[in-house]
PDB file of C-alpha atoms in Angstrom:
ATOM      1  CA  UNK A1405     -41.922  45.913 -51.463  1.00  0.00           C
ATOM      2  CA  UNK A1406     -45.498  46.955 -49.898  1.00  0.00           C
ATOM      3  CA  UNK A1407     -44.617  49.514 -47.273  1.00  0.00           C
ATOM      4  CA  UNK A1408     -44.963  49.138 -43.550  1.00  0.00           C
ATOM      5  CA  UNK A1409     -48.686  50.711 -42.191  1.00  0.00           C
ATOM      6  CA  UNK A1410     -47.883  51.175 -38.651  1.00  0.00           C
ATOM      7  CA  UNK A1411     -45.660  53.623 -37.216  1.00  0.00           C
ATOM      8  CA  UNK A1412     -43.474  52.119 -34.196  1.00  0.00           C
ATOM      9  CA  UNK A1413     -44.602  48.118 -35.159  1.00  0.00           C
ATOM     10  CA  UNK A1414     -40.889  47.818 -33.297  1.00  0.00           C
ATOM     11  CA  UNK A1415     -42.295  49.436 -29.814  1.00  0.00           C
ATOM     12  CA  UNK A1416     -38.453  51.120 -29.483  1.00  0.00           C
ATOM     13  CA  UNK A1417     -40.449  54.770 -29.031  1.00  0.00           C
ATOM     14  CA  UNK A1418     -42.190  54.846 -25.823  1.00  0.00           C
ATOM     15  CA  UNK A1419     -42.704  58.973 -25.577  1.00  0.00           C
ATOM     16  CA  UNK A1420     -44.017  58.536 -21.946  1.00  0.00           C
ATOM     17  CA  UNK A1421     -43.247  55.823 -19.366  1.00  0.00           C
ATOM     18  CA  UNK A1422     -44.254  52.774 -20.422  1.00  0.00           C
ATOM     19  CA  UNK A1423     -46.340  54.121 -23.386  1.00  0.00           C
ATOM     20  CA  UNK A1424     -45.908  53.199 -26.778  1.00  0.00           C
ATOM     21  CA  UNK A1425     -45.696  56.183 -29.123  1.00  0.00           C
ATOM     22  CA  UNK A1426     -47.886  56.345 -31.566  1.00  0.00           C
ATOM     23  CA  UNK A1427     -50.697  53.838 -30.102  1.00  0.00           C
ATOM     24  CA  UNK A1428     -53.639  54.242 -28.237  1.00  0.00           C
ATOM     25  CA  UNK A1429     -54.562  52.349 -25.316  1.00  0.00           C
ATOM     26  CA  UNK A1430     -58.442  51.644 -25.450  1.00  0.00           C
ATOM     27  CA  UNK A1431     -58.329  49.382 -22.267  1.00  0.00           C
ATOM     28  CA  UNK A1432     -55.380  49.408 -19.648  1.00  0.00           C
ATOM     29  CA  UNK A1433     -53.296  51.584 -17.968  1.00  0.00           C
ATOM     30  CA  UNK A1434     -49.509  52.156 -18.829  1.00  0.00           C
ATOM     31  CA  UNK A1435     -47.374  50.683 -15.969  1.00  0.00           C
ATOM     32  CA  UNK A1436     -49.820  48.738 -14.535  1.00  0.00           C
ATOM     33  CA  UNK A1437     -50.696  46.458 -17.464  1.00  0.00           C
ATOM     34  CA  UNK A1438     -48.315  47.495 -20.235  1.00  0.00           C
ATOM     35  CA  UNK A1439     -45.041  48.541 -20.042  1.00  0.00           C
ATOM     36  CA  UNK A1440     -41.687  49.225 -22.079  1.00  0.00           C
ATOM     37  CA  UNK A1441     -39.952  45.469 -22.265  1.00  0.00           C
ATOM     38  CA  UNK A1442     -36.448  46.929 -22.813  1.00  0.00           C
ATOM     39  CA  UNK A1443     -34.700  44.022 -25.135  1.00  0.00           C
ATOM     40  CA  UNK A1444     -37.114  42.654 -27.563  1.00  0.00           C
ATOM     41  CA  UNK A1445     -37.019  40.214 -30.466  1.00  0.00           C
ATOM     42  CA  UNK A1446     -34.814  42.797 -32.558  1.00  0.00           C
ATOM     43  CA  UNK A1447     -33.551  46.476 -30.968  1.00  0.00           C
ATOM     44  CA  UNK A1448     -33.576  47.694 -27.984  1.00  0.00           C
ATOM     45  CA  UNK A1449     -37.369  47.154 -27.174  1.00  0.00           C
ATOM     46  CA  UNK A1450     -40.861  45.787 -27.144  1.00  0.00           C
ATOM     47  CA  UNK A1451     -44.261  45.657 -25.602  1.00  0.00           C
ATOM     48  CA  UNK A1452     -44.895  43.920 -22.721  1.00  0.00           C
ATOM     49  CA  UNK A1453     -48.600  43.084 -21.440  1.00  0.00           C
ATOM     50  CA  UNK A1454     -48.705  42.057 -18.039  1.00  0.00           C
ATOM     51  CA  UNK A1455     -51.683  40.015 -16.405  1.00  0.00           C
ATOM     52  CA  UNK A1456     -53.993  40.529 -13.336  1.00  0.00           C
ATOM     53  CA  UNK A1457     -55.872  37.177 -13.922  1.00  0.00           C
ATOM     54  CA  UNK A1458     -58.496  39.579 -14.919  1.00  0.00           C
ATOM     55  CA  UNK A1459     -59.928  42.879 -15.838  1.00  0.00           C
ATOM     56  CA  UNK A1460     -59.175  44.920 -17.486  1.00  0.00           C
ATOM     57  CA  UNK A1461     -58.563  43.257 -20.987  1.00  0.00           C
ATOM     58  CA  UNK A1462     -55.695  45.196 -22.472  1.00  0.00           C
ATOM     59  CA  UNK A1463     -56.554  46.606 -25.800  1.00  0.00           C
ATOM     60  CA  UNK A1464     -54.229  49.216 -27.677  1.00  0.00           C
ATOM     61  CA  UNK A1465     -54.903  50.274 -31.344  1.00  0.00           C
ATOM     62  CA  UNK A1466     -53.262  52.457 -34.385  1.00  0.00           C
ATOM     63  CA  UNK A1467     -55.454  54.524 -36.712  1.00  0.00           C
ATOM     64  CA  UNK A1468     -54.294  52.939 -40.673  1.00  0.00           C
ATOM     65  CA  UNK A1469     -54.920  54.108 -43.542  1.00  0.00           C
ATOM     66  CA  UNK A1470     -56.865  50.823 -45.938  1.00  0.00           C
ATOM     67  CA  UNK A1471     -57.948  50.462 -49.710  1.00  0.00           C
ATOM     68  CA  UNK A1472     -61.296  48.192 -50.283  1.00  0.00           C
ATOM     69  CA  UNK A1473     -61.268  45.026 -51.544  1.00  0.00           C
ATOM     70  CA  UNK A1474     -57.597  44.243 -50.665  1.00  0.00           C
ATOM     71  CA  UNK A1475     -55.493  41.639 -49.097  1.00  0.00           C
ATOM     72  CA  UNK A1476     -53.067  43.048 -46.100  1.00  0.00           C
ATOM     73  CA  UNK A1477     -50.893  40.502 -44.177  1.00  0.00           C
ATOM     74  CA  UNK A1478     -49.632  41.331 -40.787  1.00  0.00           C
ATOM     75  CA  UNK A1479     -46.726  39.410 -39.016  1.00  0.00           C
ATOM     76  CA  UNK A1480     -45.811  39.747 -34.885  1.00  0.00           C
ATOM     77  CA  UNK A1481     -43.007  38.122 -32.423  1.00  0.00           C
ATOM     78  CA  UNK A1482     -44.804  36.881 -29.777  1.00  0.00           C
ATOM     79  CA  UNK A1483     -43.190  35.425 -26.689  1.00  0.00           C
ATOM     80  CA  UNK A1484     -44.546  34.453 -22.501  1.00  0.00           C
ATOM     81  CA  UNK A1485     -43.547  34.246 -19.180  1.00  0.00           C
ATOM     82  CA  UNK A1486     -42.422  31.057 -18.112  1.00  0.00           C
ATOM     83  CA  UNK A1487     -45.645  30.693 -15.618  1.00  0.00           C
ATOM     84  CA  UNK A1488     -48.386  32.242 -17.964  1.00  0.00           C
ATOM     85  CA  UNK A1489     -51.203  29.855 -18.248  1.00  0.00           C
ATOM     86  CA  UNK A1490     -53.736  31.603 -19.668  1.00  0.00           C
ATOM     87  CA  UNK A1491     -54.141  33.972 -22.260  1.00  0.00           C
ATOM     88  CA  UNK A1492     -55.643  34.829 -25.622  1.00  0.00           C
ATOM     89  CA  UNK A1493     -54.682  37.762 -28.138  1.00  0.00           C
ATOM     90  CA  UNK A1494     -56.820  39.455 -30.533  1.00  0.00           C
ATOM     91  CA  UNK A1495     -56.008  40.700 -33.789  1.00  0.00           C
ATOM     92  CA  UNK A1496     -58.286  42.360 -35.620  1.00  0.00           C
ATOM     93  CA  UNK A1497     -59.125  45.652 -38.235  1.00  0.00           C
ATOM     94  CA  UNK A1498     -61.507  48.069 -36.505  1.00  0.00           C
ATOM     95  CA  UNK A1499     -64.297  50.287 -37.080  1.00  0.00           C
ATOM     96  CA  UNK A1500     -64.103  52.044 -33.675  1.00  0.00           C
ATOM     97  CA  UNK A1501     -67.266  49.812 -32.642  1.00  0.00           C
ATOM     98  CA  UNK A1502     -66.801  46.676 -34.725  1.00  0.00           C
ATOM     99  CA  UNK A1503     -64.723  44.377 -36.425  1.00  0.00           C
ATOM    100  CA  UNK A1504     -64.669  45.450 -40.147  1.00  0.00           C
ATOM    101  CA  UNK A1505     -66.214  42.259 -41.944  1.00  0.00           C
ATOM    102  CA  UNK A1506     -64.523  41.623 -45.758  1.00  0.00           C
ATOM    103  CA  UNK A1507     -66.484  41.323 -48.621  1.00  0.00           C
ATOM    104  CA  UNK A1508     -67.760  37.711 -47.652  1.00  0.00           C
ATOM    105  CA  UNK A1509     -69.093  38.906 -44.339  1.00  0.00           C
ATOM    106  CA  UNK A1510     -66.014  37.007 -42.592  1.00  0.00           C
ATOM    107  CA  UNK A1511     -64.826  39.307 -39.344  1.00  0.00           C
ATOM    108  CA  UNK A1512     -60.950  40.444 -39.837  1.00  0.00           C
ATOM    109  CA  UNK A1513     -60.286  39.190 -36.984  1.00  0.00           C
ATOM    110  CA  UNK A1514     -57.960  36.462 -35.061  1.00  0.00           C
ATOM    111  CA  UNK A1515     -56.438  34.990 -31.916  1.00  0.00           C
ATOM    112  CA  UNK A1516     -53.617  33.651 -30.885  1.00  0.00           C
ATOM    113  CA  UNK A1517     -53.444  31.392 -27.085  1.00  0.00           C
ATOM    114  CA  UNK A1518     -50.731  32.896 -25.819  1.00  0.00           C
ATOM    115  CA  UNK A1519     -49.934  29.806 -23.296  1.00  0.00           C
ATOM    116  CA  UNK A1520     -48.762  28.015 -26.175  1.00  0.00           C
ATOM    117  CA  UNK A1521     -46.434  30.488 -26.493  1.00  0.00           C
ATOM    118  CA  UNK A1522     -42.465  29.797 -25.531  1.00  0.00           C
ATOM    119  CA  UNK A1523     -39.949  31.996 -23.113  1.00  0.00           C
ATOM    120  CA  UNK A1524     -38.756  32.647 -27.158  1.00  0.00           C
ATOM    121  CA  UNK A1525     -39.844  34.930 -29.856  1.00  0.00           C
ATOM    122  CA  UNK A1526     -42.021  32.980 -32.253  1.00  0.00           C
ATOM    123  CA  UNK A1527     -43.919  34.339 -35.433  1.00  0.00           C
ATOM    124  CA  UNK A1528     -47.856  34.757 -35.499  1.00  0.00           C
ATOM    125  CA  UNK A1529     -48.767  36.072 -38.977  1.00  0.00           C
ATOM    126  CA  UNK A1530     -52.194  36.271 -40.847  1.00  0.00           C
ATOM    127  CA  UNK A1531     -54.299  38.064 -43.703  1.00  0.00           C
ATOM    128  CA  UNK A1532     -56.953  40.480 -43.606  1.00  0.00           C
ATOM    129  CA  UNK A1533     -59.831  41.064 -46.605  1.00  0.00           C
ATOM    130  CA  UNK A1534     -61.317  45.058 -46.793  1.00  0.00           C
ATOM    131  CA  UNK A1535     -64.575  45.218 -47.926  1.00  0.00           C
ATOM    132  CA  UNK A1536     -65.667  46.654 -50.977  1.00  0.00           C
ATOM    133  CA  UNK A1537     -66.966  50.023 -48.793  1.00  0.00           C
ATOM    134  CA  UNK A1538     -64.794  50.769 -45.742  1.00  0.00           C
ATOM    135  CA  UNK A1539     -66.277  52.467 -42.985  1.00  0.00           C
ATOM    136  CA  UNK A1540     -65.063  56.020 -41.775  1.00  0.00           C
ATOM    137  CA  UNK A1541     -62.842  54.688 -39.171  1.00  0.00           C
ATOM    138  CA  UNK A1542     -60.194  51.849 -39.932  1.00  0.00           C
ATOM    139  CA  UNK A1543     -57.777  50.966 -36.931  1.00  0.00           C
ATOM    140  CA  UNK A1544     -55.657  47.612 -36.495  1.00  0.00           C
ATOM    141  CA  UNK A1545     -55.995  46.268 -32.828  1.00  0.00           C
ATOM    142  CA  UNK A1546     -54.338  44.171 -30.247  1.00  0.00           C
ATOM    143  CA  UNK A1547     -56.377  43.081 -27.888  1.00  0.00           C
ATOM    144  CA  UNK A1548     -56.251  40.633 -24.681  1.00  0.00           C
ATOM    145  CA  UNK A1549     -59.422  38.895 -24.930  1.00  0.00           C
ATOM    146  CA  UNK A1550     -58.396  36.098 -22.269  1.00  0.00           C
ATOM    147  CA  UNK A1551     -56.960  37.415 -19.465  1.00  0.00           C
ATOM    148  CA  UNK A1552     -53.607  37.012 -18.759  1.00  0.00           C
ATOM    149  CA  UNK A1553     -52.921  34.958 -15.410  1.00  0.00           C
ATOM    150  CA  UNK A1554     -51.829  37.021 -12.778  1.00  0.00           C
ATOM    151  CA  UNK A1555     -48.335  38.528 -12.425  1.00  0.00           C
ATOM    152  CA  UNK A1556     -47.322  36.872 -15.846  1.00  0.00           C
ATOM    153  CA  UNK A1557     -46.730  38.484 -19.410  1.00  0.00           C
ATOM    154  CA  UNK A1558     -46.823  38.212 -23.158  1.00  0.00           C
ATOM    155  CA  UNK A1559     -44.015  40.302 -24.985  1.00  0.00           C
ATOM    156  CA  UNK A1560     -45.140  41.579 -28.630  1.00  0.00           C
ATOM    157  CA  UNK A1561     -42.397  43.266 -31.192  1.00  0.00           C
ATOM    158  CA  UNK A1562     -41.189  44.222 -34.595  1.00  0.00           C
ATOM    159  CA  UNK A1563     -45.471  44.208 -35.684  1.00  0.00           C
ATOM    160  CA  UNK A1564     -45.662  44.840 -39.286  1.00  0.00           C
ATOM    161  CA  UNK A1565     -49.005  45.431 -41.846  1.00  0.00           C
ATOM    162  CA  UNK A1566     -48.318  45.858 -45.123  1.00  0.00           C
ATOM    163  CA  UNK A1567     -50.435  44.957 -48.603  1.00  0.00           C
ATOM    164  CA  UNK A1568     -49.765  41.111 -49.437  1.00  0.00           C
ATOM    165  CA  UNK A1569     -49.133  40.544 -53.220  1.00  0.00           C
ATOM    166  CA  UNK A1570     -51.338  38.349 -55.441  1.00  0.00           C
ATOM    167  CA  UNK A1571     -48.900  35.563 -57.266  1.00  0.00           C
ATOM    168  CA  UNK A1572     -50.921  36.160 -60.247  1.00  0.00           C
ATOM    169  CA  UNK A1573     -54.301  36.801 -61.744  1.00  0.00           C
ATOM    170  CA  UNK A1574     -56.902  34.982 -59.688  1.00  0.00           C
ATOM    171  CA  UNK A1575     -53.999  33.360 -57.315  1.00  0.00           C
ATOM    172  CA  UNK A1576     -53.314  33.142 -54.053  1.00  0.00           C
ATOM    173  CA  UNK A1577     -51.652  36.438 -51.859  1.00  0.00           C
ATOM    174  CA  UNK A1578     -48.458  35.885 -50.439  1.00  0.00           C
ATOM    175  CA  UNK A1579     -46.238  37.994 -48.090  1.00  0.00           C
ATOM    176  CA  UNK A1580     -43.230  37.661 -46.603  1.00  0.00           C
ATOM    177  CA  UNK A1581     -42.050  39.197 -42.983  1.00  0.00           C
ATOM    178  CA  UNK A1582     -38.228  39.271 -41.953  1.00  0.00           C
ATOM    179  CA  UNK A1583     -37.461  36.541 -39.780  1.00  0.00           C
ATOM    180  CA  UNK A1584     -34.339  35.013 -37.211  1.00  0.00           C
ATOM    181  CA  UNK A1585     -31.745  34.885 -40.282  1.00  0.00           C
ATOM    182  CA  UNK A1586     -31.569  38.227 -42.320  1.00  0.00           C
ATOM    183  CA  UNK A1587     -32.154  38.108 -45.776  1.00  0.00           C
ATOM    184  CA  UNK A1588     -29.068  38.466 -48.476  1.00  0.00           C
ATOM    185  CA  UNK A1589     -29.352  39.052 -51.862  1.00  0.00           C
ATOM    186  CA  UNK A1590     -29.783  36.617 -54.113  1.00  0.00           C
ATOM    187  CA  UNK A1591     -31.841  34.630 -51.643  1.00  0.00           C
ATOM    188  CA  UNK A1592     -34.547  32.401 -53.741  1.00  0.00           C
ATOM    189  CA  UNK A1593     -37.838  31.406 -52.328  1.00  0.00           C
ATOM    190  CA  UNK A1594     -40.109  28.638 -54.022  1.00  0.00           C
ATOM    191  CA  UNK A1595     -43.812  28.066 -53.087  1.00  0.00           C
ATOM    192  CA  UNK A1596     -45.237  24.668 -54.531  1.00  0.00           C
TER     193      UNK A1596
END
């Protein structure tokens, strides 16, 4: 029931060519590195990162708006090129300079090798911690922090951030994404 943070997780607005609406790109150029994928893992279409085998490291970003001291989950599609080789992704929550660090000190941040990656769309999910103070600036990144080899690409869609929910008092967070098979009603899930 926890909303969606990020406008156009689904990459089907692109207000310019090959420009996703509503994100920044920090580090790339639309066309050369990133581009409109047309079909993606659900609609009509999804992000598409392309490689040079090096610079420049692809970074786009979304300004959110976070609480302190709680638990977001995020959840991606992720799928490759048959040829890429090499490739890492980045996930992380932002200061503008920084990763935000949680409460703990541990960096909301991580990666994904996108060579392991299929020519399918596969899930990559994961939680983030705020801090008990959150700085001015809170963004949610994607960043290439491995370079893509050259020529190849990694395909993103349907990214979602939303608040995970806490199973009960002093238990673990839980969240749950949409998936390959829709979800009916009456559908039962059980976690051991």
């Amino acid at each position: 029931t926890s909303p969606q943070l990020l406008s156009n997780g689904d990459f089907e607005d692109f207000t310019l060519t090959n420009t996703p609406g509503d994100w920044s790109i920090a580090v790339g150029a639309a066309g050369t590195d990133i581009f409109a994928a047309g079909a993606g893992y659900s609609g009509d279409n999804a992000l598409k990162l392309t490689g040079t085998g090096g610079t420049p490291l692809t970074e786009l970003y979304q300004d959110v708006d976070l609480e302190p001291l709680t638990v977001y989950a995020f959840c991606m599609w992720l799928k490759k090129t048959t040829s890429l080789a090499a490739g890492v992704l980045t996930v992380k929550l932002y200061d503008g300079s920084a990763t935000i660090n949680d409460a703990a000190s541990v960096a909301n941040s991580t990666t994904k090798t996108l060579s392991a990656l299929t020519t399918s769309y596969t899930p990559f999910a994961g939680f983030f911690r705020t801090p008990r103070v959150l700085p001015a600036t809170t963004q949610f990144r994607l960043k290439i922090t491995t370079a893509l080899t050259n020529g190849e690409s990694a395909y993103i869609d349907d990214v979602t951030l939303a608040k995970a929910t806490q199973l009960y008092t002093g238990g673990p967070f839980a969240a749950i994404f949409s998936g390959a098979t829709k979800f009916i009603t009456n559908d039962i899930f059980h976690a051991a």
